[in-house]
PDB file of N, CA, C and O in Angstrom:
ATOM      1  N   MET A 161       0.650  -1.428   0.217  1.00 57.00           N
ATOM      2  CA  MET A 161      -0.054  -0.160  -0.002  1.00 57.00           C
ATOM      3  C   MET A 161       1.243   1.378  -0.343  1.00 57.00           C
ATOM      4  O   MET A 161       0.448   2.007  -0.182  1.00 57.00           O
ATOM      5  N   GLU A 162       1.973   1.004   0.966  1.00 67.00           N
ATOM      6  CA  GLU A 162       3.135   2.008   0.365  1.00 67.00           C
ATOM      7  C   GLU A 162       3.239   2.956  -0.406  1.00 67.00           C
ATOM      8  O   GLU A 162       3.664   3.766  -0.804  1.00 67.00           O
ATOM      9  N   ASP A 163       4.390   1.589  -1.129  1.00 71.00           N
ATOM     10  CA  ASP A 163       4.409   2.322  -1.937  1.00 71.00           C
ATOM     11  C   ASP A 163       3.590   2.403  -3.846  1.00 71.00           C
ATOM     12  O   ASP A 163       3.824   3.532  -4.273  1.00 71.00           O
ATOM     13  N   LYS A 164       2.078   1.578  -3.447  1.00 87.00           N
ATOM     14  CA  LYS A 164       0.831   2.463  -3.992  1.00 87.00           C
ATOM     15  C   LYS A 164       1.288   4.290  -4.179  1.00 87.00           C
ATOM     16  O   LYS A 164       0.594   5.224  -4.442  1.00 87.00           O
ATOM     17  N   LYS A 165       1.300   4.491  -2.455  1.00 91.00           N
ATOM     18  CA  LYS A 165       0.666   5.529  -1.824  1.00 91.00           C
ATOM     19  C   LYS A 165       1.550   6.473  -2.753  1.00 91.00           C
ATOM     20  O   LYS A 165       1.704   7.691  -3.118  1.00 91.00           O
ATOM     21  N   THR A 166       3.084   6.500  -3.011  1.00 93.00           N
ATOM     22  CA  THR A 166       4.780   7.244  -3.393  1.00 93.00           C
ATOM     23  C   THR A 166       4.102   7.261  -4.541  1.00 93.00           C
ATOM     24  O   THR A 166       4.769   8.201  -5.311  1.00 93.00           O
ATOM     25  N   LEU A 167       3.271   6.389  -5.502  1.00 95.00           N
ATOM     26  CA  LEU A 167       3.736   6.191  -6.553  1.00 95.00           C
ATOM     27  C   LEU A 167       2.831   7.631  -6.974  1.00 95.00           C
ATOM     28  O   LEU A 167       2.810   8.321  -8.107  1.00 95.00           O
ATOM     29  N   LEU A 168       1.362   7.199  -6.343  1.00 94.00           N
ATOM     30  CA  LEU A 168       0.303   8.671  -7.429  1.00 94.00           C
ATOM     31  C   LEU A 168       0.128   9.649  -6.420  1.00 94.00           C
ATOM     32  O   LEU A 168       0.226  11.249  -7.126  1.00 94.00           O
ATOM     33  N   ASP A 169       1.614   9.776  -5.141  1.00 95.00           N
ATOM     34  CA  ASP A 169       2.040  11.072  -4.507  1.00 95.00           C
ATOM     35  C   ASP A 169       2.778  11.967  -5.580  1.00 95.00           C
ATOM     36  O   ASP A 169       2.859  13.035  -5.536  1.00 95.00           O
ATOM     37  N   ASN A 170       3.682  10.865  -6.420  1.00 96.00           N
ATOM     38  CA  ASN A 170       4.378  11.887  -7.985  1.00 96.00           C
ATOM     39  C   ASN A 170       3.709  11.382  -8.611  1.00 96.00           C
ATOM     40  O   ASN A 170       5.216  11.479  -9.891  1.00 96.00           O
ATOM     41  N   ILE A 171       2.962  11.177  -8.638  1.00 97.00           N
ATOM     42  CA  ILE A 171       1.915  11.635 -10.300  1.00 97.00           C
ATOM     43  C   ILE A 171       2.898  12.079 -11.923  1.00 97.00           C
ATOM     44  O   ILE A 171       2.773  12.154 -12.482  1.00 97.00           O
ATOM     45  N   ASN A 172       3.317  13.310 -10.697  1.00 97.00           N
ATOM     46  CA  ASN A 172       3.400  14.767 -12.030  1.00 97.00           C
ATOM     47  C   ASN A 172       4.525  14.132 -12.215  1.00 97.00           C
ATOM     48  O   ASN A 172       4.973  15.098 -13.261  1.00 97.00           O
ATOM     49  N   LYS A 173       5.476  13.508 -11.242  1.00 97.00           N
ATOM     50  CA  LYS A 173       6.798  13.203 -12.415  1.00 97.00           C
ATOM     51  C   LYS A 173       7.036  12.112 -13.477  1.00 97.00           C
ATOM     52  O   LYS A 173       7.783  12.207 -13.978  1.00 97.00           O
ATOM     53  N   LEU A 174       5.285  11.686 -13.934  1.00 98.00           N
ATOM     54  CA  LEU A 174       5.777  10.183 -15.095  1.00 98.00           C
ATOM     55  C   LEU A 174       6.238  11.113 -16.057  1.00 98.00           C
ATOM     56  O   LEU A 174       5.266  12.255 -16.468  1.00 98.00           O
ATOM     57  N   HIS A 175       7.080  10.458 -17.036  1.00 98.00           N
ATOM     58  CA  HIS A 175       7.352  10.939 -18.217  1.00 98.00           C
ATOM     59  C   HIS A 175       7.903   9.422 -18.371  1.00 98.00           C
ATOM     60  O   HIS A 175       8.427   8.283 -18.355  1.00 98.00           O
ATOM     61  N   THR A 176       8.070  10.115 -20.419  1.00 97.00           N
ATOM     62  CA  THR A 176       8.655   8.980 -20.857  1.00 97.00           C
ATOM     63  C   THR A 176       9.541   8.966 -22.305  1.00 97.00           C
ATOM     64  O   THR A 176       9.823  10.487 -22.473  1.00 97.00           O
ATOM     65  N   THR A 177      10.426   8.458 -22.579  1.00 96.00           N
ATOM     66  CA  THR A 177      11.215   9.047 -23.336  1.00 96.00           C
ATOM     67  C   THR A 177      10.545   9.001 -25.006  1.00 96.00           C
ATOM     68  O   THR A 177       9.315   8.560 -25.235  1.00 96.00           O
ATOM     69  N   GLU A 178      11.411   9.316 -26.276  1.00 95.00           N
ATOM     70  CA  GLU A 178      10.250   9.473 -28.047  1.00 95.00           C
ATOM     71  C   GLU A 178      10.374   7.704 -27.789  1.00 95.00           C
ATOM     72  O   GLU A 178       9.364   7.509 -28.800  1.00 95.00           O
ATOM     73  N   MET A 179      11.155   6.852 -27.734  1.00 96.00           N
ATOM     74  CA  MET A 179      11.331   5.485 -27.845  1.00 96.00           C
ATOM     75  C   MET A 179      10.416   5.009 -26.956  1.00 96.00           C
ATOM     76  O   MET A 179       8.947   3.851 -27.684  1.00 96.00           O
ATOM     77  N   GLY A 180       9.796   5.760 -25.461  1.00 96.00           N
ATOM     78  CA  GLY A 180       8.815   5.184 -25.268  1.00 96.00           C
ATOM     79  C   GLY A 180       7.653   5.230 -25.445  1.00 96.00           C
ATOM     80  O   GLY A 180       6.644   4.619 -25.409  1.00 96.00           O
ATOM     81  N   VAL A 181       7.238   6.478 -25.977  1.00 96.00           N
ATOM     82  CA  VAL A 181       6.282   6.761 -26.881  1.00 96.00           C
ATOM     83  C   VAL A 181       5.706   5.597 -27.387  1.00 96.00           C
ATOM     84  O   VAL A 181       4.338   5.322 -28.084  1.00 96.00           O
ATOM     85  N   ASP A 182       7.065   5.627 -29.022  1.00 96.00           N
ATOM     86  CA  ASP A 182       6.622   4.896 -30.101  1.00 96.00           C
ATOM     87  C   ASP A 182       6.159   3.579 -29.340  1.00 96.00           C
ATOM     88  O   ASP A 182       5.219   2.839 -30.239  1.00 96.00           O
ATOM     89  N   ARG A 183       6.703   2.834 -28.664  1.00 96.00           N
ATOM     90  CA  ARG A 183       7.176   1.535 -28.100  1.00 96.00           C
ATOM     91  C   ARG A 183       5.123   1.222 -27.569  1.00 96.00           C
ATOM     92  O   ARG A 183       4.758   0.416 -27.602  1.00 96.00           O
ATOM     93  N   ILE A 184       4.526   2.473 -26.548  1.00 97.00           N
ATOM     94  CA  ILE A 184       3.238   2.202 -25.511  1.00 97.00           C
ATOM     95  C   ILE A 184       2.304   2.480 -27.258  1.00 97.00           C
ATOM     96  O   ILE A 184       1.343   1.407 -26.785  1.00 97.00           O
ATOM     97  N   LYS A 185       2.149   2.982 -28.082  1.00 97.00           N
ATOM     98  CA  LYS A 185       1.552   3.719 -28.598  1.00 97.00           C
ATOM     99  C   LYS A 185       0.552   2.285 -29.469  1.00 97.00           C
ATOM    100  O   LYS A 185      -0.131   1.117 -29.950  1.00 97.00           O
ATOM    101  N   ARG A 186       2.708   1.500 -29.840  1.00 96.00           N
ATOM    102  CA  ARG A 186       2.455   0.435 -30.468  1.00 96.00           C
ATOM    103  C   ARG A 186       1.910  -1.309 -29.623  1.00 96.00           C
ATOM    104  O   ARG A 186       1.191  -1.486 -30.642  1.00 96.00           O
ATOM    105  N   ASN A 187       2.064  -0.975 -28.883  1.00 96.00           N
ATOM    106  CA  ASN A 187       1.439  -2.207 -27.741  1.00 96.00           C
ATOM    107  C   ASN A 187       0.680  -1.993 -27.160  1.00 96.00           C
ATOM    108  O   ASN A 187      -0.069  -3.170 -27.275  1.00 96.00           O
ATOM    109  N   LEU A 188       0.085  -0.983 -27.074  1.00 96.00           N
ATOM    110  CA  LEU A 188      -1.854  -1.041 -26.740  1.00 96.00           C
ATOM    111  C   LEU A 188      -2.551  -0.570 -28.254  1.00 96.00           C
ATOM    112  O   LEU A 188      -3.482  -0.779 -28.150  1.00 96.00           O
ATOM    113  N   LYS A 189      -1.940  -0.054 -29.169  1.00 95.00           N
ATOM    114  CA  LYS A 189      -2.679   0.124 -30.353  1.00 95.00           C
ATOM    115  C   LYS A 189      -3.512   1.234 -29.944  1.00 95.00           C
ATOM    116  O   LYS A 189      -4.208   0.863 -30.167  1.00 95.00           O
ATOM    117  N   ILE A 190      -2.982   2.457 -29.636  1.00 95.00           N
ATOM    118  CA  ILE A 190      -3.419   3.564 -29.500  1.00 95.00           C
ATOM    119  C   ILE A 190      -3.240   4.470 -30.318  1.00 95.00           C
ATOM    120  O   ILE A 190      -1.849   4.502 -30.763  1.00 95.00           O
ATOM    121  N   ASN A 191      -3.760   5.306 -30.759  1.00 93.00           N
ATOM    122  CA  ASN A 191      -3.053   6.692 -31.140  1.00 93.00           C
ATOM    123  C   ASN A 191      -2.652   7.974 -30.337  1.00 93.00           C
ATOM    124  O   ASN A 191      -3.619   9.189 -31.471  1.00 93.00           O
ATOM    125  N   THR A 192      -3.263   8.062 -29.793  1.00 91.00           N
ATOM    126  CA  THR A 192      -3.508   8.975 -28.696  1.00 91.00           C
ATOM    127  C   THR A 192      -2.112  10.014 -28.364  1.00 91.00           C
ATOM    128  O   THR A 192      -0.540   9.444 -28.715  1.00 91.00           O
ATOM    129  N   VAL A 193      -2.504  11.495 -28.512  1.00 90.00           N
ATOM    130  CA  VAL A 193      -1.493  12.759 -28.802  1.00 90.00           C
ATOM    131  C   VAL A 193      -0.400  12.296 -27.523  1.00 90.00           C
ATOM    132  O   VAL A 193       0.760  12.059 -28.002  1.00 90.00           O
ATOM    133  N   ASP A 194      -0.870  12.053 -26.369  1.00 96.00           N
ATOM    134  CA  ASP A 194       0.118  12.850 -24.897  1.00 96.00           C
ATOM    135  C   ASP A 194      -0.230  10.788 -24.076  1.00 96.00           C
ATOM    136  O   ASP A 194      -1.574  10.954 -23.566  1.00 96.00           O
ATOM    137  N   VAL A 195       0.770  10.607 -24.347  1.00 97.00           N
ATOM    138  CA  VAL A 195       0.395   9.195 -23.941  1.00 97.00           C
ATOM    139  C   VAL A 195       0.806   9.302 -22.395  1.00 97.00           C
ATOM    140  O   VAL A 195       0.049   8.029 -21.835  1.00 97.00           O
ATOM    141  N   VAL A 196       1.824   9.825 -21.697  1.00 97.00           N
ATOM    142  CA  VAL A 196       2.020  10.447 -20.902  1.00 97.00           C
ATOM    143  C   VAL A 196       0.258  10.531 -19.726  1.00 97.00           C
ATOM    144  O   VAL A 196       0.187   9.746 -18.599  1.00 97.00           O
ATOM    145  N   GLU A 197      -0.020  11.529 -20.128  1.00 97.00           N
ATOM    146  CA  GLU A 197      -1.916  11.540 -19.940  1.00 97.00           C
ATOM    147  C   GLU A 197      -2.950  10.512 -20.229  1.00 97.00           C
ATOM    148  O   GLU A 197      -3.197  10.331 -19.047  1.00 97.00           O
ATOM    149  N   TYR A 198      -2.220   9.989 -21.220  1.00 97.00           N
ATOM    150  CA  TYR A 198      -2.757   8.268 -21.446  1.00 97.00           C
ATOM    151  C   TYR A 198      -2.814   7.849 -19.977  1.00 97.00           C
ATOM    152  O   TYR A 198      -3.500   6.925 -19.051  1.00 97.00           O
ATOM    153  N   CYS A 199      -1.769   7.295 -19.507  1.00 97.00           N
ATOM    154  CA  CYS A 199      -1.294   6.295 -18.967  1.00 97.00           C
ATOM    155  C   CYS A 199      -1.616   6.635 -17.213  1.00 97.00           C
ATOM    156  O   CYS A 199      -1.441   6.354 -16.254  1.00 97.00           O
ATOM    157  N   LYS A 200      -1.038   8.018 -17.001  1.00 97.00           N
ATOM    158  CA  LYS A 200      -1.706   8.856 -16.255  1.00 97.00           C
ATOM    159  C   LYS A 200      -3.185   8.487 -16.186  1.00 97.00           C
ATOM    160  O   LYS A 200      -3.458   7.986 -14.256  1.00 97.00           O
ATOM    161  N   ASP A 201      -3.979   8.821 -17.105  1.00 96.00           N
ATOM    162  CA  ASP A 201      -5.325   8.435 -16.487  1.00 96.00           C
ATOM    163  C   ASP A 201      -5.604   7.007 -16.032  1.00 96.00           C
ATOM    164  O   ASP A 201      -6.399   6.363 -15.125  1.00 96.00           O
ATOM    165  N   LYS A 202      -4.946   6.241 -16.409  1.00 96.00           N
ATOM    166  CA  LYS A 202      -5.375   4.583 -16.155  1.00 96.00           C
ATOM    167  C   LYS A 202      -4.495   4.426 -14.985  1.00 96.00           C
ATOM    168  O   LYS A 202      -5.265   3.264 -14.600  1.00 96.00           O
ATOM    169  N   ILE A 203      -3.815   4.474 -14.472  1.00 96.00           N
ATOM    170  CA  ILE A 203      -2.916   4.181 -13.108  1.00 96.00           C
ATOM    171  C   ILE A 203      -4.279   5.216 -12.310  1.00 96.00           C
ATOM    172  O   ILE A 203      -3.951   4.640 -10.867  1.00 96.00           O
ATOM    173  N   LEU A 204      -4.523   6.749 -12.264  1.00 96.00           N
ATOM    174  CA  LEU A 204      -4.670   7.302 -11.461  1.00 96.00           C
ATOM    175  C   LEU A 204      -6.571   6.807 -11.522  1.00 96.00           C
ATOM    176  O   LEU A 204      -7.503   6.923 -11.072  1.00 96.00           O
ATOM    177  N   ASP A 205      -6.406   5.271 -12.580  1.00 95.00           N
ATOM    178  CA  ASP A 205      -8.343   4.915 -12.396  1.00 95.00           C
ATOM    179  C   ASP A 205      -8.347   4.466 -10.830  1.00 95.00           C
ATOM    180  O   ASP A 205      -7.752   3.274 -10.059  1.00 95.00           O
ATOM    181  N   SER A 206      -9.576   4.177 -10.486  1.00 93.00           N
ATOM    182  CA  SER A 206     -10.423   3.635  -8.707  1.00 93.00           C
ATOM    183  C   SER A 206     -10.227   2.331  -8.741  1.00 93.00           C
ATOM    184  O   SER A 206      -9.371   1.596  -8.079  1.00 93.00           O
ATOM    185  N   ASP A 207      -9.888   1.374 -10.363  1.00 94.00           N
ATOM    186  CA  ASP A 207      -9.631  -0.173 -10.238  1.00 94.00           C
ATOM    187  C   ASP A 207      -8.037  -0.639 -10.712  1.00 94.00           C
ATOM    188  O   ASP A 207      -8.136  -1.247 -10.602  1.00 94.00           O
ATOM    189  N   CYS A 208      -7.464   0.416 -10.905  1.00 95.00           N
ATOM    190  CA  CYS A 208      -5.921  -0.124 -10.798  1.00 95.00           C
ATOM    191  C   CYS A 208      -5.623  -0.452 -10.357  1.00 95.00           C
ATOM    192  O   CYS A 208      -5.427   0.139  -8.511  1.00 95.00           O
ATOM    193  N   HIS A 209      -4.974  -1.620 -10.268  1.00 95.00           N
ATOM    194  CA  HIS A 209      -4.001  -2.123  -9.245  1.00 95.00           C
ATOM    195  C   HIS A 209      -2.647  -2.582  -9.091  1.00 95.00           C
ATOM    196  O   HIS A 209      -2.442  -2.117 -10.619  1.00 95.00           O
ATOM    197  N   ILE A 210      -2.314  -1.483  -8.497  1.00 96.00           N
ATOM    198  CA  ILE A 210      -0.531  -1.130  -8.188  1.00 96.00           C
ATOM    199  C   ILE A 210       0.353  -1.795  -7.581  1.00 96.00           C
ATOM    200  O   ILE A 210      -0.157  -1.757  -6.531  1.00 96.00           O
ATOM    201  N   TYR A 211       1.051  -2.198  -7.712  1.00 95.00           N
ATOM    202  CA  TYR A 211       2.170  -3.217  -7.048  1.00 95.00           C
ATOM    203  C   TYR A 211       3.718  -2.798  -7.254  1.00 95.00           C
ATOM    204  O   TYR A 211       4.009  -2.844  -8.419  1.00 95.00           O
ATOM    205  N   LYS A 212       4.854  -2.871  -6.367  1.00 95.00           N
ATOM    206  CA  LYS A 212       6.062  -2.938  -6.547  1.00 95.00           C
ATOM    207  C   LYS A 212       6.991  -4.670  -7.148  1.00 95.00           C
ATOM    208  O   LYS A 212       6.905  -5.196  -6.186  1.00 95.00           O
ATOM    209  N   GLN A 213       7.825  -4.314  -7.884  1.00 94.00           N
ATOM    210  CA  GLN A 213       8.642  -5.314  -7.479  1.00 94.00           C
ATOM    211  C   GLN A 213       9.590  -5.395  -8.144  1.00 94.00           C
ATOM    212  O   GLN A 213       9.410  -4.600  -9.297  1.00 94.00           O
ATOM    213  N   GLY A 214      11.187  -5.379  -7.268  1.00 94.00           N
ATOM    214  CA  GLY A 214      12.197  -5.090  -7.707  1.00 94.00           C
ATOM    215  C   GLY A 214      11.599  -3.747  -8.266  1.00 94.00           C
ATOM    216  O   GLY A 214      11.790  -2.831  -7.179  1.00 94.00           O
ATOM    217  N   LYS A 215      12.632  -3.467  -9.202  1.00 95.00           N
ATOM    218  CA  LYS A 215      12.621  -1.532  -9.288  1.00 95.00           C
ATOM    219  C   LYS A 215      11.587  -0.939 -10.085  1.00 95.00           C
ATOM    220  O   LYS A 215      11.574  -0.075 -10.165  1.00 95.00           O
ATOM    221  N   ASN A 216      10.697  -1.388 -10.724  1.00 96.00           N
ATOM    222  CA  ASN A 216       9.318  -0.954 -10.963  1.00 96.00           C
ATOM    223  C   ASN A 216       7.903  -1.287 -10.678  1.00 96.00           C
ATOM    224  O   ASN A 216       7.968  -2.173  -9.707  1.00 96.00           O
ATOM    225  N   TRP A 217       7.157  -0.443 -11.132  1.00 97.00           N
ATOM    226  CA  TRP A 217       5.875  -0.287  -9.946  1.00 97.00           C
ATOM    227  C   TRP A 217       5.028  -1.477 -11.186  1.00 97.00           C
ATOM    228  O   TRP A 217       5.325  -1.211 -12.597  1.00 97.00           O
ATOM    229  N   TYR A 218       4.499  -1.527 -11.597  1.00 97.00           N
ATOM    230  CA  TYR A 218       3.455  -2.528 -12.287  1.00 97.00           C
ATOM    231  C   TYR A 218       2.059  -2.186 -12.135  1.00 97.00           C
ATOM    232  O   TYR A 218       1.392  -2.266 -10.991  1.00 97.00           O
ATOM    233  N   CYS A 219       1.527  -1.460 -13.024  1.00 97.00           N
ATOM    234  CA  CYS A 219      -0.349  -1.201 -13.046  1.00 97.00           C
ATOM    235  C   CYS A 219      -0.823  -1.318 -13.627  1.00 97.00           C
ATOM    236  O   CYS A 219      -1.285  -1.480 -14.394  1.00 97.00           O
ATOM    237  N   GLU A 220      -1.974  -2.195 -13.345  1.00 97.00           N
ATOM    238  CA  GLU A 220      -2.821  -3.076 -14.009  1.00 97.00           C
ATOM    239  C   GLU A 220      -4.343  -3.115 -13.835  1.00 97.00           C
ATOM    240  O   GLU A 220      -4.747  -2.206 -12.574  1.00 97.00           O
ATOM    241  N   THR A 221      -5.055  -2.345 -14.885  1.00 94.00           N
ATOM    242  CA  THR A 221      -6.594  -1.689 -15.395  1.00 94.00           C
ATOM    243  C   THR A 221      -7.324  -1.907 -16.534  1.00 94.00           C
ATOM    244  O   THR A 221      -6.475  -2.118 -17.179  1.00 94.00           O
ATOM    245  N   GLY A 222      -8.166  -2.968 -16.029  1.00 91.00           N
ATOM    246  CA  GLY A 222      -9.164  -3.430 -17.062  1.00 91.00           C
ATOM    247  C   GLY A 222      -8.160  -4.405 -17.920  1.00 91.00           C
ATOM    248  O   GLY A 222      -7.544  -5.598 -17.385  1.00 91.00           O
ATOM    249  N   SER A 223      -7.721  -4.144 -19.437  1.00 94.00           N
ATOM    250  CA  SER A 223      -6.889  -4.694 -20.084  1.00 94.00           C
ATOM    251  C   SER A 223      -5.381  -4.318 -20.785  1.00 94.00           C
ATOM    252  O   SER A 223      -4.319  -4.904 -20.835  1.00 94.00           O
ATOM    253  N   VAL A 224      -4.819  -3.353 -19.542  1.00 97.00           N
ATOM    254  CA  VAL A 224      -3.604  -2.602 -19.303  1.00 97.00           C
ATOM    255  C   VAL A 224      -2.656  -3.112 -18.657  1.00 97.00           C
ATOM    256  O   VAL A 224      -2.835  -2.975 -17.462  1.00 97.00           O
ATOM    257  N   LYS A 225      -1.807  -3.390 -18.390  1.00 97.00           N
ATOM    258  CA  LYS A 225      -0.747  -3.152 -17.541  1.00 97.00           C
ATOM    259  C   LYS A 225       0.756  -2.078 -18.326  1.00 97.00           C
ATOM    260  O   LYS A 225       1.532  -2.488 -19.253  1.00 97.00           O
ATOM    261  N   ILE A 226       0.501  -1.020 -17.034  1.00 98.00           N
ATOM    262  CA  ILE A 226       1.908   0.109 -17.427  1.00 98.00           C
ATOM    263  C   ILE A 226       3.219  -0.590 -17.363  1.00 98.00           C
ATOM    264  O   ILE A 226       3.315  -0.945 -15.093  1.00 98.00           O
ATOM    265  N   THR A 227       4.086  -0.037 -17.257  1.00 98.00           N
ATOM    266  CA  THR A 227       5.600  -0.343 -16.094  1.00 98.00           C
ATOM    267  C   THR A 227       5.820   0.948 -15.861  1.00 98.00           C
ATOM    268  O   THR A 227       6.770   0.986 -16.635  1.00 98.00           O
ATOM    269  N   VAL A 228       6.254   1.301 -14.498  1.00 98.00           N
ATOM    270  CA  VAL A 228       7.012   2.636 -14.505  1.00 98.00           C
ATOM    271  C   VAL A 228       8.523   1.858 -13.149  1.00 98.00           C
ATOM    272  O   VAL A 228       8.187   1.278 -12.734  1.00 98.00           O
ATOM    273  N   ASN A 229       8.834   2.661 -14.108  1.00 97.00           N
ATOM    274  CA  ASN A 229      10.558   2.821 -13.011  1.00 97.00           C
ATOM    275  C   ASN A 229      10.679   3.773 -11.912  1.00 97.00           C
ATOM    276  O   ASN A 229       9.963   4.968 -11.580  1.00 97.00           O
ATOM    277  N   SER A 230      10.433   3.173 -10.700  1.00 94.00           N
ATOM    278  CA  SER A 230      10.577   3.265  -9.283  1.00 94.00           C
ATOM    279  C   SER A 230      11.328   4.231  -8.607  1.00 94.00           C
ATOM    280  O   SER A 230      11.107   5.523  -7.983  1.00 94.00           O
ATOM    281  N   TYR A 231      12.296   4.616  -9.107  1.00 95.00           N
ATOM    282  CA  TYR A 231      13.537   5.968  -9.158  1.00 95.00           C
ATOM    283  C   TYR A 231      13.513   6.977  -9.828  1.00 95.00           C
ATOM    284  O   TYR A 231      13.226   7.992  -9.557  1.00 95.00           O
ATOM    285  N   SER A 232      12.716   6.666 -11.711  1.00 97.00           N
ATOM    286  CA  SER A 232      12.216   7.869 -11.927  1.00 97.00           C
ATOM    287  C   SER A 232      11.532   8.495 -12.420  1.00 97.00           C
ATOM    288  O   SER A 232      11.094   9.229 -13.364  1.00 97.00           O
ATOM    289  N   TYR A 233      10.884   7.426 -12.237  1.00 97.00           N
ATOM    290  CA  TYR A 233       9.043   7.885 -12.602  1.00 97.00           C
ATOM    291  C   TYR A 233       9.094   7.720 -14.055  1.00 97.00           C
ATOM    292  O   TYR A 233       8.433   8.449 -14.694  1.00 97.00           O
ATOM    293  N   THR A 234       9.942   7.388 -14.845  1.00 98.00           N
ATOM    294  CA  THR A 234       9.766   6.715 -15.985  1.00 98.00           C
ATOM    295  C   THR A 234       9.143   5.660 -17.033  1.00 98.00           C
ATOM    296  O   THR A 234       8.881   4.530 -16.039  1.00 98.00           O
ATOM    297  N   ILE A 235       7.742   6.118 -18.033  1.00 98.00           N
ATOM    298  CA  ILE A 235       7.307   4.947 -17.778  1.00 98.00           C
ATOM    299  C   ILE A 235       7.732   4.066 -18.959  1.00 98.00           C
ATOM    300  O   ILE A 235       8.812   4.596 -20.418  1.00 98.00           O
ATOM    301  N   ILE A 236       8.242   2.765 -18.320  1.00 97.00           N
ATOM    302  CA  ILE A 236       9.206   2.113 -19.552  1.00 97.00           C
ATOM    303  C   ILE A 236       8.452   1.540 -20.925  1.00 97.00           C
ATOM    304  O   ILE A 236       8.435   1.270 -22.191  1.00 97.00           O
ATOM    305  N   THR A 237       7.605   1.171 -20.296  1.00 97.00           N
ATOM    306  CA  THR A 237       6.753  -0.205 -21.586  1.00 97.00           C
ATOM    307  C   THR A 237       4.686   0.276 -20.681  1.00 97.00           C
ATOM    308  O   THR A 237       4.863   0.339 -19.597  1.00 97.00           O
ATOM    309  N   ALA A 238       3.924  -0.547 -22.239  1.00 97.00           N
ATOM    310  CA  ALA A 238       2.524  -0.660 -21.243  1.00 97.00           C
ATOM    311  C   ALA A 238       2.387  -1.949 -22.333  1.00 97.00           C
ATOM    312  O   ALA A 238       2.599  -2.111 -23.177  1.00 97.00           O
ATOM    313  N   HIS A 239       1.128  -2.878 -21.713  1.00 97.00           N
ATOM    314  CA  HIS A 239       1.317  -3.734 -22.406  1.00 97.00           C
ATOM    315  C   HIS A 239      -0.240  -4.201 -22.642  1.00 97.00           C
ATOM    316  O   HIS A 239      -0.183  -4.115 -21.890  1.00 97.00           O
ATOM    317  N   LEU A 240      -0.980  -5.039 -23.546  1.00 96.00           N
ATOM    318  CA  LEU A 240      -2.315  -5.340 -23.228  1.00 96.00           C
ATOM    319  C   LEU A 240      -2.516  -6.758 -22.315  1.00 96.00           C
ATOM    320  O   LEU A 240      -1.552  -7.524 -22.880  1.00 96.00           O
ATOM    321  N   CYS A 241      -3.272  -6.991 -21.834  1.00 88.00           N
ATOM    322  CA  CYS A 241      -3.315  -7.710 -21.251  1.00 88.00           C
ATOM    323  C   CYS A 241      -4.303  -8.834 -21.995  1.00 88.00           C
ATOM    324  O   CYS A 241      -5.114  -8.741 -22.503  1.00 88.00           O
ATOM    325  N   LYS A 242      -4.125  -9.903 -21.619  1.00 70.00           N
ATOM    326  CA  LYS A 242      -4.993 -11.089 -22.304  1.00 70.00           C
ATOM    327  C   LYS A 242      -5.439 -11.970 -21.509  1.00 70.00           C
ATOM    328  O   LYS A 242      -5.591 -12.059 -20.166  1.00 70.00           O
TER     329      LYS A 242
END
């Protein structure tokens, strides 16, 4: 629970790289202009399950799983869950 609070308290620090934007769009099959905002909305969803494993947070909601580096708040990738 503490990990989840830490991520949510620092939600405005979330960012990604140009390669991350392309990877997330491709993996999620979305054409959203602002990928970071899209991911923030998913993470802030009340049904989002957030847990920390090693150096990353994993955020699962609906059919989407987002991976965030817990030190830099970089969105590494996102995938559609099966």
